[in-house]
Short mmCIF file of N, CA and C in Angstrom, two decimals:
data_model
loop_
_atom_site.label_atom_id
_atom_site.label_comp_id
_atom_site.label_asym_id
_atom_site.label_seq_id
_atom_site.Cartn_x
_atom_site.Cartn_y
_atom_site.Cartn_z
N MET A 1 -55.21 -1.08 65.15
CA MET A 1 -53.85 -1.37 64.78
C MET A 1 -52.99 -0.24 65.26
N SER A 2 -51.74 -0.48 65.26
CA SER A 2 -50.82 0.53 65.74
C SER A 2 -49.59 0.55 64.88
N SER A 3 -48.69 1.46 65.23
CA SER A 3 -47.43 1.53 64.49
C SER A 3 -46.64 0.24 64.66
N ASP A 4 -46.92 -0.53 65.72
CA ASP A 4 -46.26 -1.82 65.90
C ASP A 4 -46.49 -2.73 64.71
N LEU A 5 -47.72 -2.69 64.16
CA LEU A 5 -48.02 -3.51 62.99
C LEU A 5 -47.13 -3.11 61.83
N ASN A 6 -46.98 -1.80 61.59
CA ASN A 6 -46.13 -1.35 60.49
C ASN A 6 -44.68 -1.77 60.71
N GLU A 7 -44.22 -1.73 61.95
CA GLU A 7 -42.86 -2.18 62.25
C GLU A 7 -42.73 -3.67 61.99
N ASN A 8 -43.76 -4.44 62.35
CA ASN A 8 -43.73 -5.89 62.09
C ASN A 8 -43.70 -6.18 60.60
N ILE A 9 -44.47 -5.41 59.82
CA ILE A 9 -44.47 -5.59 58.37
C ILE A 9 -43.07 -5.33 57.83
N ASP A 10 -42.43 -4.25 58.30
CA ASP A 10 -41.08 -3.93 57.84
C ASP A 10 -40.10 -5.03 58.23
N ALA A 11 -40.24 -5.57 59.43
CA ALA A 11 -39.32 -6.61 59.89
C ALA A 11 -39.45 -7.86 59.03
N VAL A 12 -40.67 -8.24 58.71
CA VAL A 12 -40.89 -9.42 57.88
C VAL A 12 -40.35 -9.19 56.47
N ALA A 13 -40.55 -7.98 55.96
CA ALA A 13 -40.11 -7.67 54.60
C ALA A 13 -38.61 -7.39 54.53
N GLY A 14 -37.96 -7.29 55.67
CA GLY A 14 -36.52 -7.01 55.67
C GLY A 14 -36.19 -5.64 55.11
N GLY A 15 -37.15 -4.73 55.17
CA GLY A 15 -36.92 -3.38 54.68
C GLY A 15 -37.04 -3.27 53.16
N ASN A 16 -37.23 -4.38 52.45
CA ASN A 16 -37.36 -4.36 50.99
C ASN A 16 -38.82 -4.53 50.61
N ARG A 17 -39.55 -3.44 50.61
CA ARG A 17 -40.98 -3.48 50.35
C ARG A 17 -41.26 -3.25 48.86
N SER A 18 -42.06 -4.12 48.27
CA SER A 18 -42.43 -3.97 46.87
C SER A 18 -43.57 -2.96 46.76
N PRO A 19 -43.93 -2.53 45.54
CA PRO A 19 -45.03 -1.57 45.39
C PRO A 19 -46.34 -2.07 46.00
N ILE A 20 -46.66 -3.36 45.87
CA ILE A 20 -47.90 -3.86 46.45
C ILE A 20 -47.84 -3.76 47.97
N GLN A 21 -46.67 -3.96 48.54
CA GLN A 21 -46.54 -3.81 49.98
C GLN A 21 -46.71 -2.34 50.37
N GLY A 22 -46.27 -1.43 49.51
CA GLY A 22 -46.49 -0.01 49.76
C GLY A 22 -47.97 0.32 49.78
N GLU A 23 -48.73 -0.28 48.86
CA GLU A 23 -50.17 -0.08 48.85
C GLU A 23 -50.81 -0.74 50.07
N GLU A 24 -50.27 -1.87 50.47
CA GLU A 24 -50.78 -2.53 51.68
C GLU A 24 -50.61 -1.59 52.87
N ARG A 25 -49.47 -0.94 52.95
CA ARG A 25 -49.23 0.02 54.04
C ARG A 25 -50.25 1.15 53.99
N ALA A 26 -50.56 1.64 52.79
CA ALA A 26 -51.54 2.73 52.65
C ALA A 26 -52.93 2.27 53.08
N VAL A 27 -53.30 1.05 52.73
CA VAL A 27 -54.59 0.51 53.14
C VAL A 27 -54.63 0.38 54.66
N LEU A 28 -53.59 -0.18 55.25
CA LEU A 28 -53.56 -0.38 56.70
C LEU A 28 -53.54 0.94 57.47
N ALA A 29 -53.04 2.00 56.85
CA ALA A 29 -53.05 3.32 57.49
C ALA A 29 -54.47 3.79 57.77
N VAL A 30 -55.44 3.34 56.97
CA VAL A 30 -56.84 3.69 57.22
C VAL A 30 -57.26 3.18 58.59
N PHE A 31 -56.82 2.00 58.96
CA PHE A 31 -57.20 1.42 60.25
C PHE A 31 -56.53 2.17 61.41
N ASP A 32 -55.29 2.59 61.20
CA ASP A 32 -54.63 3.43 62.21
C ASP A 32 -55.41 4.72 62.42
N ALA A 33 -55.79 5.37 61.31
CA ALA A 33 -56.49 6.65 61.39
C ALA A 33 -57.86 6.52 62.03
N THR A 34 -58.61 5.47 61.68
CA THR A 34 -59.93 5.31 62.29
C THR A 34 -59.81 4.95 63.77
N SER A 35 -58.78 4.21 64.13
CA SER A 35 -58.56 3.86 65.54
C SER A 35 -58.24 5.10 66.37
N ILE A 36 -57.44 5.99 65.81
CA ILE A 36 -57.11 7.24 66.51
C ILE A 36 -58.37 8.09 66.67
N ALA A 37 -59.15 8.22 65.60
CA ALA A 37 -60.38 9.00 65.66
C ALA A 37 -61.34 8.40 66.69
N TRP A 38 -61.43 7.06 66.72
CA TRP A 38 -62.29 6.37 67.69
C TRP A 38 -61.85 6.71 69.11
N ALA A 39 -60.56 6.58 69.38
CA ALA A 39 -60.04 6.86 70.73
C ALA A 39 -60.31 8.30 71.15
N ASN A 40 -60.32 9.20 70.18
CA ASN A 40 -60.59 10.61 70.47
C ASN A 40 -62.08 10.93 70.47
N GLY A 41 -62.91 9.96 70.13
CA GLY A 41 -64.35 10.20 70.05
C GLY A 41 -64.69 11.22 68.97
N ASP A 42 -63.88 11.30 67.93
CA ASP A 42 -64.02 12.31 66.87
C ASP A 42 -64.76 11.70 65.68
N VAL A 43 -66.08 11.87 65.66
CA VAL A 43 -66.89 11.24 64.62
C VAL A 43 -66.54 11.76 63.23
N ASP A 44 -66.21 13.04 63.10
CA ASP A 44 -65.88 13.58 61.77
C ASP A 44 -64.59 12.96 61.24
N ALA A 45 -63.58 12.84 62.08
CA ALA A 45 -62.32 12.20 61.65
C ALA A 45 -62.55 10.72 61.37
N PHE A 46 -63.45 10.10 62.11
CA PHE A 46 -63.74 8.68 61.91
C PHE A 46 -64.42 8.44 60.56
N VAL A 47 -65.49 9.17 60.26
CA VAL A 47 -66.23 8.93 59.02
C VAL A 47 -65.54 9.49 57.80
N ARG A 48 -64.51 10.28 57.97
CA ARG A 48 -63.74 10.80 56.84
C ARG A 48 -63.22 9.64 55.98
N TRP A 49 -63.02 8.48 56.57
CA TRP A 49 -62.45 7.32 55.91
C TRP A 49 -63.50 6.41 55.27
N TYR A 50 -64.76 6.82 55.31
CA TYR A 50 -65.85 6.04 54.72
C TYR A 50 -66.34 6.71 53.44
N ALA A 51 -66.63 5.89 52.43
CA ALA A 51 -67.20 6.39 51.18
C ALA A 51 -68.62 6.88 51.44
N GLU A 52 -69.11 7.75 50.58
CA GLU A 52 -70.46 8.31 50.74
C GLU A 52 -71.54 7.24 50.82
N ASP A 53 -71.39 6.17 50.05
CA ASP A 53 -72.40 5.12 50.03
C ASP A 53 -71.95 3.84 50.75
N ALA A 54 -71.05 4.00 51.70
CA ALA A 54 -70.52 2.85 52.47
C ALA A 54 -71.64 2.16 53.24
N THR A 55 -71.40 0.88 53.55
CA THR A 55 -72.32 0.12 54.39
C THR A 55 -71.56 -0.47 55.57
N VAL A 56 -72.25 -0.55 56.70
CA VAL A 56 -71.71 -1.16 57.91
C VAL A 56 -72.73 -2.18 58.40
N ILE A 57 -72.26 -3.41 58.61
CA ILE A 57 -73.12 -4.46 59.13
C ILE A 57 -72.47 -5.02 60.39
N LEU A 58 -73.20 -4.94 61.47
CA LEU A 58 -72.82 -5.50 62.77
C LEU A 58 -73.97 -6.38 63.21
N PRO A 59 -73.76 -7.27 64.17
CA PRO A 59 -74.90 -8.06 64.65
C PRO A 59 -76.07 -7.15 65.05
N GLY A 60 -77.18 -7.29 64.35
CA GLY A 60 -78.38 -6.51 64.65
C GLY A 60 -78.38 -5.10 64.12
N THR A 61 -77.38 -4.71 63.35
CA THR A 61 -77.28 -3.33 62.86
C THR A 61 -76.88 -3.31 61.40
N TYR A 62 -77.57 -2.46 60.63
CA TYR A 62 -77.22 -2.21 59.24
C TYR A 62 -77.28 -0.71 59.02
N LEU A 63 -76.14 -0.12 58.69
CA LEU A 63 -76.07 1.31 58.41
C LEU A 63 -75.73 1.47 56.94
N GLN A 64 -76.52 2.28 56.24
CA GLN A 64 -76.31 2.48 54.82
C GLN A 64 -76.02 3.96 54.56
N GLY A 65 -74.81 4.24 54.10
CA GLY A 65 -74.41 5.59 53.76
C GLY A 65 -73.64 6.28 54.87
N LYS A 66 -72.81 7.19 54.46
CA LYS A 66 -71.93 7.91 55.39
C LYS A 66 -72.73 8.68 56.44
N ALA A 67 -73.86 9.27 56.05
CA ALA A 67 -74.67 10.03 57.02
C ALA A 67 -75.18 9.12 58.13
N ALA A 68 -75.64 7.92 57.78
CA ALA A 68 -76.14 6.98 58.79
C ALA A 68 -74.99 6.50 59.68
N ILE A 69 -73.82 6.28 59.09
CA ILE A 69 -72.65 5.86 59.87
C ILE A 69 -72.26 6.97 60.83
N ARG A 70 -72.25 8.21 60.34
CA ARG A 70 -71.93 9.36 61.20
C ARG A 70 -72.92 9.45 62.37
N ALA A 71 -74.20 9.34 62.09
CA ALA A 71 -75.22 9.45 63.14
C ALA A 71 -75.06 8.33 64.17
N GLY A 72 -74.88 7.11 63.68
CA GLY A 72 -74.72 5.97 64.59
C GLY A 72 -73.48 6.09 65.46
N MET A 73 -72.38 6.52 64.87
CA MET A 73 -71.14 6.63 65.64
C MET A 73 -71.17 7.83 66.58
N ALA A 74 -71.81 8.92 66.19
CA ALA A 74 -71.93 10.07 67.09
C ALA A 74 -72.68 9.67 68.35
N GLU A 75 -73.77 8.93 68.18
CA GLU A 75 -74.55 8.44 69.32
C GLU A 75 -73.71 7.48 70.17
N ALA A 76 -72.97 6.58 69.52
CA ALA A 76 -72.16 5.60 70.25
C ALA A 76 -71.01 6.27 70.99
N PHE A 77 -70.33 7.24 70.34
CA PHE A 77 -69.22 7.93 71.00
C PHE A 77 -69.71 8.76 72.18
N ALA A 78 -70.96 9.22 72.14
CA ALA A 78 -71.51 10.03 73.23
C ALA A 78 -71.81 9.19 74.47
N LEU A 79 -72.19 7.93 74.28
CA LEU A 79 -72.57 7.12 75.44
C LEU A 79 -71.81 5.80 75.53
N PRO A 80 -72.25 4.74 74.87
CA PRO A 80 -71.67 3.44 75.19
C PRO A 80 -70.18 3.29 74.85
N LEU A 81 -69.70 4.03 73.85
CA LEU A 81 -68.29 3.88 73.45
C LEU A 81 -67.40 5.02 73.95
N ARG A 82 -67.95 5.91 74.74
CA ARG A 82 -67.16 7.05 75.24
C ARG A 82 -65.92 6.53 75.99
N GLY A 83 -64.75 7.04 75.57
CA GLY A 83 -63.49 6.69 76.23
C GLY A 83 -62.92 5.35 75.81
N SER A 84 -63.57 4.64 74.90
CA SER A 84 -63.06 3.34 74.47
C SER A 84 -62.04 3.52 73.35
N LYS A 85 -61.36 2.44 73.04
CA LYS A 85 -60.45 2.45 71.90
C LYS A 85 -60.68 1.19 71.09
N ARG A 86 -60.25 1.23 69.85
CA ARG A 86 -60.48 0.13 68.93
C ARG A 86 -59.14 -0.41 68.47
N ILE A 87 -59.00 -1.73 68.53
CA ILE A 87 -57.78 -2.41 68.11
C ILE A 87 -58.10 -3.25 66.88
N HIS A 88 -57.26 -3.14 65.86
CA HIS A 88 -57.41 -3.96 64.65
C HIS A 88 -56.09 -4.66 64.37
N ALA A 89 -56.13 -5.94 64.16
CA ALA A 89 -54.95 -6.71 63.75
C ALA A 89 -55.27 -7.33 62.40
N ALA A 90 -54.60 -6.86 61.37
CA ALA A 90 -54.87 -7.37 60.02
C ALA A 90 -54.47 -8.84 59.93
N GLN A 91 -55.38 -9.65 59.44
CA GLN A 91 -55.12 -11.07 59.23
C GLN A 91 -54.77 -11.35 57.78
N ASN A 92 -55.34 -10.52 56.89
CA ASN A 92 -55.14 -10.74 55.47
C ASN A 92 -55.48 -9.47 54.71
N VAL A 93 -54.64 -9.12 53.75
CA VAL A 93 -54.90 -8.00 52.84
C VAL A 93 -54.72 -8.55 51.43
N ARG A 94 -55.74 -8.37 50.60
CA ARG A 94 -55.59 -8.78 49.21
C ARG A 94 -56.20 -7.73 48.31
N PHE A 95 -55.63 -7.62 47.13
CA PHE A 95 -56.05 -6.60 46.18
C PHE A 95 -56.78 -7.26 45.02
N LEU A 96 -57.93 -6.67 44.67
CA LEU A 96 -58.73 -7.14 43.55
C LEU A 96 -58.56 -6.12 42.42
N GLY A 97 -57.33 -5.90 42.02
CA GLY A 97 -56.99 -4.86 41.07
C GLY A 97 -56.26 -3.74 41.79
N GLU A 98 -55.98 -2.69 41.07
CA GLU A 98 -55.20 -1.59 41.63
C GLU A 98 -55.96 -0.75 42.64
N ASP A 99 -57.29 -0.69 42.52
CA ASP A 99 -58.06 0.26 43.31
C ASP A 99 -59.07 -0.37 44.26
N THR A 100 -58.95 -1.67 44.51
CA THR A 100 -59.88 -2.35 45.42
C THR A 100 -59.10 -3.30 46.31
N ALA A 101 -59.37 -3.22 47.61
CA ALA A 101 -58.72 -4.10 48.57
C ALA A 101 -59.75 -4.72 49.50
N ILE A 102 -59.50 -5.96 49.87
CA ILE A 102 -60.30 -6.67 50.87
C ILE A 102 -59.36 -6.94 52.04
N VAL A 103 -59.80 -6.57 53.23
CA VAL A 103 -58.98 -6.76 54.43
C VAL A 103 -59.81 -7.54 55.44
N VAL A 104 -59.21 -8.54 56.05
CA VAL A 104 -59.82 -9.25 57.17
C VAL A 104 -59.03 -8.87 58.41
N THR A 105 -59.75 -8.43 59.43
CA THR A 105 -59.10 -8.06 60.69
C THR A 105 -59.67 -8.86 61.84
N ARG A 106 -58.88 -8.95 62.86
CA ARG A 106 -59.31 -9.42 64.17
C ARG A 106 -59.34 -8.14 65.00
N SER A 107 -60.50 -7.76 65.49
CA SER A 107 -60.68 -6.45 66.10
C SER A 107 -61.35 -6.57 67.47
N MET A 108 -61.15 -5.53 68.28
CA MET A 108 -61.75 -5.51 69.61
C MET A 108 -61.93 -4.07 70.07
N THR A 109 -63.00 -3.84 70.82
CA THR A 109 -63.21 -2.58 71.50
C THR A 109 -62.75 -2.76 72.95
N VAL A 110 -61.91 -1.84 73.40
CA VAL A 110 -61.40 -1.86 74.77
C VAL A 110 -62.01 -0.67 75.50
N PHE A 111 -62.66 -0.94 76.61
CA PHE A 111 -63.34 0.11 77.36
C PHE A 111 -62.45 0.68 78.45
N PRO A 112 -62.73 1.92 78.87
CA PRO A 112 -61.90 2.55 79.90
C PRO A 112 -61.79 1.67 81.14
N GLY A 113 -60.58 1.60 81.68
CA GLY A 113 -60.33 0.85 82.90
C GLY A 113 -60.08 -0.63 82.69
N GLU A 114 -60.19 -1.10 81.47
CA GLU A 114 -59.95 -2.52 81.21
C GLU A 114 -58.46 -2.77 80.99
N ALA A 115 -57.89 -3.56 81.87
CA ALA A 115 -56.49 -3.95 81.69
C ALA A 115 -56.40 -5.12 80.73
N GLU A 116 -57.34 -6.05 80.86
CA GLU A 116 -57.36 -7.24 80.01
C GLU A 116 -58.81 -7.51 79.61
N PRO A 117 -59.21 -7.03 78.44
CA PRO A 117 -60.59 -7.27 78.00
C PRO A 117 -60.85 -8.76 77.82
N PRO A 118 -62.10 -9.18 77.92
CA PRO A 118 -62.42 -10.60 77.77
C PRO A 118 -62.12 -11.09 76.35
N ALA A 119 -61.57 -12.29 76.28
CA ALA A 119 -61.17 -12.86 74.99
C ALA A 119 -62.36 -13.06 74.06
N ASP A 120 -63.55 -13.26 74.63
CA ASP A 120 -64.71 -13.50 73.77
C ASP A 120 -65.24 -12.22 73.11
N ARG A 121 -64.61 -11.09 73.37
CA ARG A 121 -65.02 -9.84 72.74
C ARG A 121 -64.35 -9.65 71.36
N TRP A 122 -63.38 -10.47 71.02
CA TRP A 122 -62.74 -10.34 69.71
C TRP A 122 -63.77 -10.55 68.61
N GLU A 123 -63.61 -9.80 67.54
CA GLU A 123 -64.46 -9.92 66.37
C GLU A 123 -63.59 -10.23 65.16
N LEU A 124 -64.18 -10.84 64.17
CA LEU A 124 -63.57 -10.97 62.85
C LEU A 124 -64.35 -10.05 61.94
N ALA A 125 -63.64 -9.28 61.13
CA ALA A 125 -64.31 -8.33 60.26
C ALA A 125 -63.74 -8.40 58.85
N THR A 126 -64.62 -8.17 57.91
CA THR A 126 -64.23 -8.07 56.51
C THR A 126 -64.50 -6.65 56.07
N TRP A 127 -63.51 -6.05 55.44
CA TRP A 127 -63.57 -4.67 54.97
C TRP A 127 -63.33 -4.65 53.46
N ALA A 128 -64.11 -3.89 52.74
CA ALA A 128 -63.86 -3.62 51.32
C ALA A 128 -63.48 -2.15 51.20
N LEU A 129 -62.33 -1.89 50.60
CA LEU A 129 -61.86 -0.52 50.43
C LEU A 129 -61.62 -0.23 48.95
N SER A 130 -61.81 1.02 48.59
CA SER A 130 -61.52 1.45 47.22
C SER A 130 -60.59 2.65 47.28
N ARG A 131 -59.79 2.78 46.23
CA ARG A 131 -58.86 3.91 46.16
C ARG A 131 -59.39 4.92 45.15
N GLY A 132 -59.52 6.14 45.61
CA GLY A 132 -59.93 7.24 44.74
C GLY A 132 -58.89 8.33 44.80
N GLU A 133 -59.25 9.51 44.34
CA GLU A 133 -58.32 10.64 44.33
C GLU A 133 -57.86 11.01 45.73
N GLY A 134 -58.73 10.84 46.73
CA GLY A 134 -58.38 11.20 48.10
C GLY A 134 -57.72 10.09 48.89
N GLY A 135 -57.41 8.97 48.24
CA GLY A 135 -56.79 7.84 48.93
C GLY A 135 -57.78 6.71 49.13
N TRP A 136 -57.47 5.82 50.05
CA TRP A 136 -58.28 4.63 50.31
C TRP A 136 -59.46 4.98 51.21
N LEU A 137 -60.64 4.46 50.86
CA LEU A 137 -61.85 4.66 51.65
C LEU A 137 -62.53 3.32 51.91
N ILE A 138 -63.21 3.23 53.03
CA ILE A 138 -63.98 2.04 53.38
C ILE A 138 -65.30 2.08 52.63
N GLU A 139 -65.56 1.05 51.87
CA GLU A 139 -66.81 0.92 51.12
C GLU A 139 -67.81 0.05 51.88
N ALA A 140 -67.30 -0.99 52.55
CA ALA A 140 -68.17 -1.91 53.28
C ALA A 140 -67.41 -2.53 54.44
N TYR A 141 -68.14 -2.74 55.53
CA TYR A 141 -67.60 -3.34 56.74
C TYR A 141 -68.63 -4.33 57.26
N HIS A 142 -68.18 -5.53 57.60
CA HIS A 142 -69.05 -6.54 58.20
C HIS A 142 -68.28 -7.21 59.32
N SER A 143 -68.91 -7.31 60.49
CA SER A 143 -68.24 -7.86 61.66
C SER A 143 -69.10 -8.94 62.31
N CYS A 144 -68.42 -9.94 62.87
CA CYS A 144 -69.10 -10.97 63.64
C CYS A 144 -68.17 -11.40 64.78
N SER A 145 -68.74 -12.03 65.76
CA SER A 145 -67.96 -12.48 66.91
C SER A 145 -66.93 -13.53 66.50
N ALA A 146 -65.73 -13.38 67.03
CA ALA A 146 -64.69 -14.39 66.81
C ALA A 146 -64.73 -15.41 67.95
N GLY A 147 -65.44 -15.05 69.03
CA GLY A 147 -65.47 -15.92 70.18
C GLY A 147 -64.12 -16.02 70.85
N ALA A 148 -63.98 -16.93 71.77
CA ALA A 148 -62.73 -17.09 72.50
C ALA A 148 -61.90 -18.24 71.91
N ASP A 149 -62.28 -18.74 70.76
CA ASP A 149 -61.57 -19.86 70.13
C ASP A 149 -60.17 -19.43 69.72
N PRO A 150 -59.13 -20.06 70.28
CA PRO A 150 -57.75 -19.65 69.96
C PRO A 150 -57.39 -19.87 68.50
N ARG A 151 -58.17 -20.64 67.77
CA ARG A 151 -57.91 -20.82 66.32
C ARG A 151 -58.23 -19.56 65.54
N ASN A 152 -58.93 -18.59 66.16
CA ASN A 152 -59.30 -17.34 65.49
C ASN A 152 -58.24 -16.26 65.69
N THR A 153 -57.07 -16.61 66.10
CA THR A 153 -56.04 -15.60 66.32
C THR A 153 -55.18 -15.43 65.10
#
């Protein structure tokens, strides 16, 4: 995601954001921060946004705990994901109380030199976040292929 998303949120809200919209902005800021860390290949900045006991599920991969996520991402940033960037477009944000949020994103990894990544690389992801003293953290992430179906936009 980018600051464009925040500008779009403001435009839709007409500048009159309610408290829940303020929390939505705080939740979405996690995706901006992780995307920046990803683009920089900075594993420490990336995992800073994950809870200690977070889980990540990708096709063929299950990572349990922040240490496993750190190790997996350090390896990925060193080789297959080096120089890539991550795009997240929030499709839905909902709150299950004051301190828990579920976010559905349409996400994609863009590799160096790609002007137009293939449409079938889009993923749909579900994120569970919790708010603690340090702000919002990712508790769980699950991703699957969105395919090239235009209904998944």
